[in-house]
Amino acid sequence: MSTTQLLAVENVGKSFNGFVALEGISASFGGNRVTAVIGPNGAGKSTFFNVLSGAIKPSAGRILFEGRDLTAMPQHWFARAGIARSYQITTIFPQLSVHENVRVSGQAFRSRYNIWRNRDLDRALIEKADAVLFAVGLHGKRERIARFLSHGEQRALEIAIALVADPKLLLLDEPTAGMGPEETKDMVALIERLAADRTILLVEHKMKMILGLSNRVLVLHHGRLIADGTPAEIQSDTEVRRVYLGQSHGAA
Amino acid sequence: MTIQPLEGTSSPEQSRMAIDGLIQVASAWRVPLTVLALSVLPWVLPSKALAVNVLIYGTFAVGYNLLFGYTGLLSFGHAAFFGGGAYLTGMSIVHFGFNWLAALSAGIVGALLLSVVMGVLSIRTRGIYFSMVTLALAQLVYYTALQASSWTGGENGLRGFTVSKIDVAGLRIDFLNPLHKYYVVLVFTALALWLVSRVLNSSFGAVIEAIRENEGRARACGYDVERTKLLSFILSGGICGLAGGLSALHLAIVPLDTLHYHTSGLVVMMTLLGGMGSFFGPFVGALAFLVMEDVLSLWTAHWQLFVGAIFILFVLFLPKGIWGTIMGLGVR
């Protein structure tokens, strides 16, 4: 497997008023692979994603993207560098139409402050948004106002918003959260298609899905990276077993 | 018999499409239609002075709406731009002998500069903190105007700059004639409307709406949210400055109250009454408010009590305002 380095995190840590959410995380990602990030609740997965997308600044360490140090950059630079994300809780533009949701996202790389250019006359952008909506199966609903979509459709729109930017790195935070089995199957198929030509990081709880989708699994526990390997290696890792079993004992 | 039910099922669909089509056409022609509607106003309202006030406060609310209704930022400090524009217009005539147009331009430029300063200081704060910071900064402007009385007239307001005649391309317009005055003001209102419509149709307009809808998502999409908000703040401030300058020319006096936070509250109320985030709403709101004031103040000295009660009822039961609710009937 090629290890073309797209994103490298070096010794990244984050603490909130003394609470250590992440500590000493080092890993690199690339080569159009799907990496799952797992861990018990409160393990720091969401913090990790927020750091990788620039939403929060790490208190220690560096984030390198294509060799550029993005650590101190504002969040919109992360997006412009080629990192797009979806959110665990659906994060869309509720009052805009489905097509506008995607279009306004794609516009960030074309026209940000122009008041002379019409928002809905950029042919290439319109077609791009249509192509992305087609890919996620929302093309039939392009004129619908986003807040009237079903939960599953909103999750798909969420991905479309991230996708229209043609990101090199796609961060998916629990893309199947709250979905039924049928919708989950569609989402898995979509992620498989997307994985063909981009690097994906994925936070998920559904084990079966993780094992089926990912080439690599990172396990976080109390903000530390306790395992990093192929799904098979992770399944047989004693430390991981202890963390997960320990948690299920606690719950029982 | 067999055709009947088919027609029956398709006709609501058709009328729905007809209404949608009508709304689309109306929205493509919103500037000419609004100007047309406004141009008959002095003929239907009881007084011409009221009509001029509707135009001026409507323009003020249009500028405010760009920030509040479309960008999603609740400023409590827009009196600074309206009042700042008014004072600078008046002061340019009183102290520097500018002609009316140069004075109005000075008012706009002054409001723009003021909005740059206030914007830079406030734009990073969010929600209620933004509202409070804008309020505090506007109060600074108010007290500055109160103290600098040799320039501003202090408590008595700025006086002594009556514009009685306006020369436009060799044409002499009697500015004391309320009807002439109305149409002169309407020209500037039309320009402001055109600018706002241009902004809303543009890529920039899409960005500010995205920020209103979901700031965090807009940031993750690659937008510099602070910078976009600041630009919207400045545009809004400039238009409110124009409204203020027009108000100074109209009244031939700038009362100190123009800068008071009452004025900031007034524009919030007008925008909400008419319908925030709708194009024509601000004028409907300004009209509704000023007519209420006119009618109720004849009847009782405590008219504000009734206006307040009506406002509360609106917030509770018609949150989209008068125009927003009417437009909502067509859409959904």
mmCIF file with all atom_site columns, C-alpha atoms in Angstrom, chain A residues 75-76 79-80 83 85-87 91-96 103-109 111-120 148 158 161-162, chain B residues 194-195 198-207 209-225 227-228 231 235 320 332:
data_model
loop_
_atom_site.group_PDB
_atom_site.id
_atom_site.type_symbol
_atom_site.label_atom_id
_atom_site.label_alt_id
_atom_site.label_comp_id
_atom_site.label_asym_id
_atom_site.label_entity_id
_atom_site.label_seq_id
_atom_site.pdbx_PDB_ins_code
_atom_site.Cartn_x
_atom_site.Cartn_y
_atom_site.Cartn_z
_atom_site.occupancy
_atom_site.B_iso_or_equiv
_atom_site.pdbx_formal_charge
_atom_site.auth_seq_id
_atom_site.auth_comp_id
_atom_site.auth_asym_id
_atom_site.auth_atom_id
_atom_site.pdbx_PDB_model_num
ATOM 1  C CA . GLN A 1 75  ? -10.572 27.314 9.706   1.00 0.00 ? 75  GLN A CA 1
ATOM 2  C CA . HIS A 1 76  ? -11.455 28.535 6.230   1.00 0.00 ? 76  HIS A CA 1
ATOM 3  C CA . ALA A 1 79  ? -11.238 24.086 3.667   1.00 0.00 ? 79  ALA A CA 1
ATOM 4  C CA . ARG A 1 80  ? -9.399  25.942 0.932   1.00 0.00 ? 80  ARG A CA 1
ATOM 5  C CA . ILE A 1 83  ? -10.113 19.390 3.765   1.00 0.00 ? 83  ILE A CA 1
ATOM 6  C CA . ARG A 1 85  ? -16.009 17.614 6.631   1.00 0.00 ? 85  ARG A CA 1
ATOM 7  C CA . SER A 1 86  ? -19.453 16.440 7.551   1.00 0.00 ? 86  SER A CA 1
ATOM 8  C CA . TYR A 1 87  ? -20.900 16.719 11.042  1.00 0.00 ? 87  TYR A CA 1
ATOM 9  C CA . THR A 1 91  ? -25.213 20.820 9.721   1.00 0.00 ? 91  THR A CA 1
ATOM 10 C CA . ILE A 1 92  ? -26.769 22.261 6.591   1.00 0.00 ? 92  ILE A CA 1
ATOM 11 C CA . PHE A 1 93  ? -28.316 25.564 5.464   1.00 0.00 ? 93  PHE A CA 1
ATOM 12 C CA . PRO A 1 94  ? -31.924 24.777 6.431   1.00 0.00 ? 94  PRO A CA 1
ATOM 13 C CA . GLN A 1 95  ? -33.805 27.590 4.640   1.00 0.00 ? 95  GLN A CA 1
ATOM 14 C CA . LEU A 1 96  ? -31.955 27.273 1.351   1.00 0.00 ? 96  LEU A CA 1
ATOM 15 C CA . ARG A 1 103 ? -23.931 25.596 -4.796  1.00 0.00 ? 103 ARG A CA 1
ATOM 16 C CA . VAL A 1 104 ? -23.041 28.002 -2.006  1.00 0.00 ? 104 VAL A CA 1
ATOM 17 C CA . SER A 1 105 ? -20.528 25.489 -0.677  1.00 0.00 ? 105 SER A CA 1
ATOM 18 C CA . GLY A 1 106 ? -18.906 25.086 -4.092  1.00 0.00 ? 106 GLY A CA 1
ATOM 19 C CA . GLN A 1 107 ? -18.879 28.845 -4.590  1.00 0.00 ? 107 GLN A CA 1
ATOM 20 C CA . ALA A 1 108 ? -16.341 29.276 -1.778  1.00 0.00 ? 108 ALA A CA 1
ATOM 21 C CA . PHE A 1 109 ? -13.597 28.448 -4.253  1.00 0.00 ? 109 PHE A CA 1
ATOM 22 C CA . SER A 1 111 ? -16.528 33.858 -5.808  1.00 0.00 ? 111 SER A CA 1
ATOM 23 C CA . ARG A 1 112 ? -16.698 35.013 -2.233  1.00 0.00 ? 112 ARG A CA 1
ATOM 24 C CA . TYR A 1 113 ? -17.133 38.789 -2.163  1.00 0.00 ? 113 TYR A CA 1
ATOM 25 C CA . ASN A 1 114 ? -18.271 39.604 -5.667  1.00 0.00 ? 114 ASN A CA 1
ATOM 26 C CA . ILE A 1 115 ? -21.482 41.613 -5.769  1.00 0.00 ? 115 ILE A CA 1
ATOM 27 C CA . TRP A 1 116 ? -21.560 41.972 -9.570  1.00 0.00 ? 116 TRP A CA 1
ATOM 28 C CA . ARG A 1 117 ? -21.660 38.298 -10.363 1.00 0.00 ? 117 ARG A CA 1
ATOM 29 C CA . ASN A 1 118 ? -25.043 36.618 -10.090 1.00 0.00 ? 118 ASN A CA 1
ATOM 30 C CA . ARG A 1 119 ? -25.284 33.851 -7.538  1.00 0.00 ? 119 ARG A CA 1
ATOM 31 C CA . ASP A 1 120 ? -27.246 31.521 -9.800  1.00 0.00 ? 120 ASP A CA 1
ATOM 32 C CA . PHE A 1 148 ? -38.148 19.693 4.649   1.00 0.00 ? 148 PHE A CA 1
ATOM 33 C CA . GLU A 1 158 ? -24.464 17.030 4.350   1.00 0.00 ? 158 GLU A CA 1
ATOM 34 C CA . ILE A 1 161 ? -22.033 19.995 0.711   1.00 0.00 ? 161 ILE A CA 1
ATOM 35 C CA . ALA A 1 162 ? -18.633 18.609 1.673   1.00 0.00 ? 162 ALA A CA 1
ATOM 36 C CA . TRP B 2 194 ? -31.035 48.737 -6.542  1.00 0.00 ? 194 TRP B CA 1
ATOM 37 C CA . LEU B 2 195 ? -27.781 48.282 -4.607  1.00 0.00 ? 195 LEU B CA 1
ATOM 38 C CA . ARG B 2 198 ? -27.767 43.701 -6.574  1.00 0.00 ? 198 ARG B CA 1
ATOM 39 C CA . VAL B 2 199 ? -26.066 42.459 -3.409  1.00 0.00 ? 199 VAL B CA 1
ATOM 40 C CA . LEU B 2 200 ? -28.791 39.906 -2.689  1.00 0.00 ? 200 LEU B CA 1
ATOM 41 C CA . ASN B 2 201 ? -28.662 38.517 -6.238  1.00 0.00 ? 201 ASN B CA 1
ATOM 42 C CA . SER B 2 202 ? -24.890 38.198 -6.159  1.00 0.00 ? 202 SER B CA 1
ATOM 43 C CA . SER B 2 203 ? -22.518 35.494 -4.999  1.00 0.00 ? 203 SER B CA 1
ATOM 44 C CA . PHE B 2 204 ? -21.830 37.665 -1.984  1.00 0.00 ? 204 PHE B CA 1
ATOM 45 C CA . GLY B 2 205 ? -25.568 37.617 -1.228  1.00 0.00 ? 205 GLY B CA 1
ATOM 46 C CA . ALA B 2 206 ? -25.492 33.821 -1.259  1.00 0.00 ? 206 ALA B CA 1
ATOM 47 C CA . VAL B 2 207 ? -22.615 33.860 1.224   1.00 0.00 ? 207 VAL B CA 1
ATOM 48 C CA . GLU B 2 209 ? -27.432 34.053 3.654   1.00 0.00 ? 209 GLU B CA 1
ATOM 49 C CA . ALA B 2 210 ? -25.332 30.937 4.186   1.00 0.00 ? 210 ALA B CA 1
ATOM 50 C CA . ILE B 2 211 ? -23.747 32.614 7.212   1.00 0.00 ? 211 ILE B CA 1
ATOM 51 C CA . ARG B 2 212 ? -27.181 33.518 8.574   1.00 0.00 ? 212 ARG B CA 1
ATOM 52 C CA . GLU B 2 213 ? -28.311 29.938 8.075   1.00 0.00 ? 213 GLU B CA 1
ATOM 53 C CA . ASN B 2 214 ? -25.298 28.224 9.570   1.00 0.00 ? 214 ASN B CA 1
ATOM 54 C CA . GLU B 2 215 ? -22.186 30.121 10.449  1.00 0.00 ? 215 GLU B CA 1
ATOM 55 C CA . GLY B 2 216 ? -20.108 27.098 11.399  1.00 0.00 ? 216 GLY B CA 1
ATOM 56 C CA . ARG B 2 217 ? -20.935 25.324 8.182   1.00 0.00 ? 217 ARG B CA 1
ATOM 57 C CA . ALA B 2 218 ? -20.101 28.398 6.114   1.00 0.00 ? 218 ALA B CA 1
ATOM 58 C CA . ARG B 2 219 ? -16.722 28.499 7.819   1.00 0.00 ? 219 ARG B CA 1
ATOM 59 C CA . ALA B 2 220 ? -16.134 24.816 7.127   1.00 0.00 ? 220 ALA B CA 1
ATOM 60 C CA . CYS B 2 221 ? -17.018 25.433 3.482   1.00 0.00 ? 221 CYS B CA 1
ATOM 61 C CA . GLY B 2 222 ? -14.070 27.838 3.245   1.00 0.00 ? 222 GLY B CA 1
ATOM 62 C CA . TYR B 2 223 ? -15.640 31.231 3.878   1.00 0.00 ? 223 TYR B CA 1
ATOM 63 C CA . ASP B 2 224 ? -13.962 33.884 5.972   1.00 0.00 ? 224 ASP B CA 1
ATOM 64 C CA . VAL B 2 225 ? -17.057 34.524 8.074   1.00 0.00 ? 225 VAL B CA 1
ATOM 65 C CA . ARG B 2 227 ? -14.645 39.343 6.794   1.00 0.00 ? 227 ARG B CA 1
ATOM 66 C CA . THR B 2 228 ? -17.950 38.636 5.054   1.00 0.00 ? 228 THR B CA 1
ATOM 67 C CA . LEU B 2 231 ? -18.452 43.787 4.529   1.00 0.00 ? 231 LEU B CA 1
ATOM 68 C CA . LEU B 2 235 ? -22.731 48.109 3.292   1.00 0.00 ? 235 LEU B CA 1
ATOM 69 C CA . LYS B 2 320 ? -42.455 36.831 9.804   1.00 0.00 ? 320 LYS B CA 1
ATOM 70 C CA . ARG B 2 332 ? -46.423 27.478 1.220   1.00 0.00 ? 332 ARG B CA 1
#
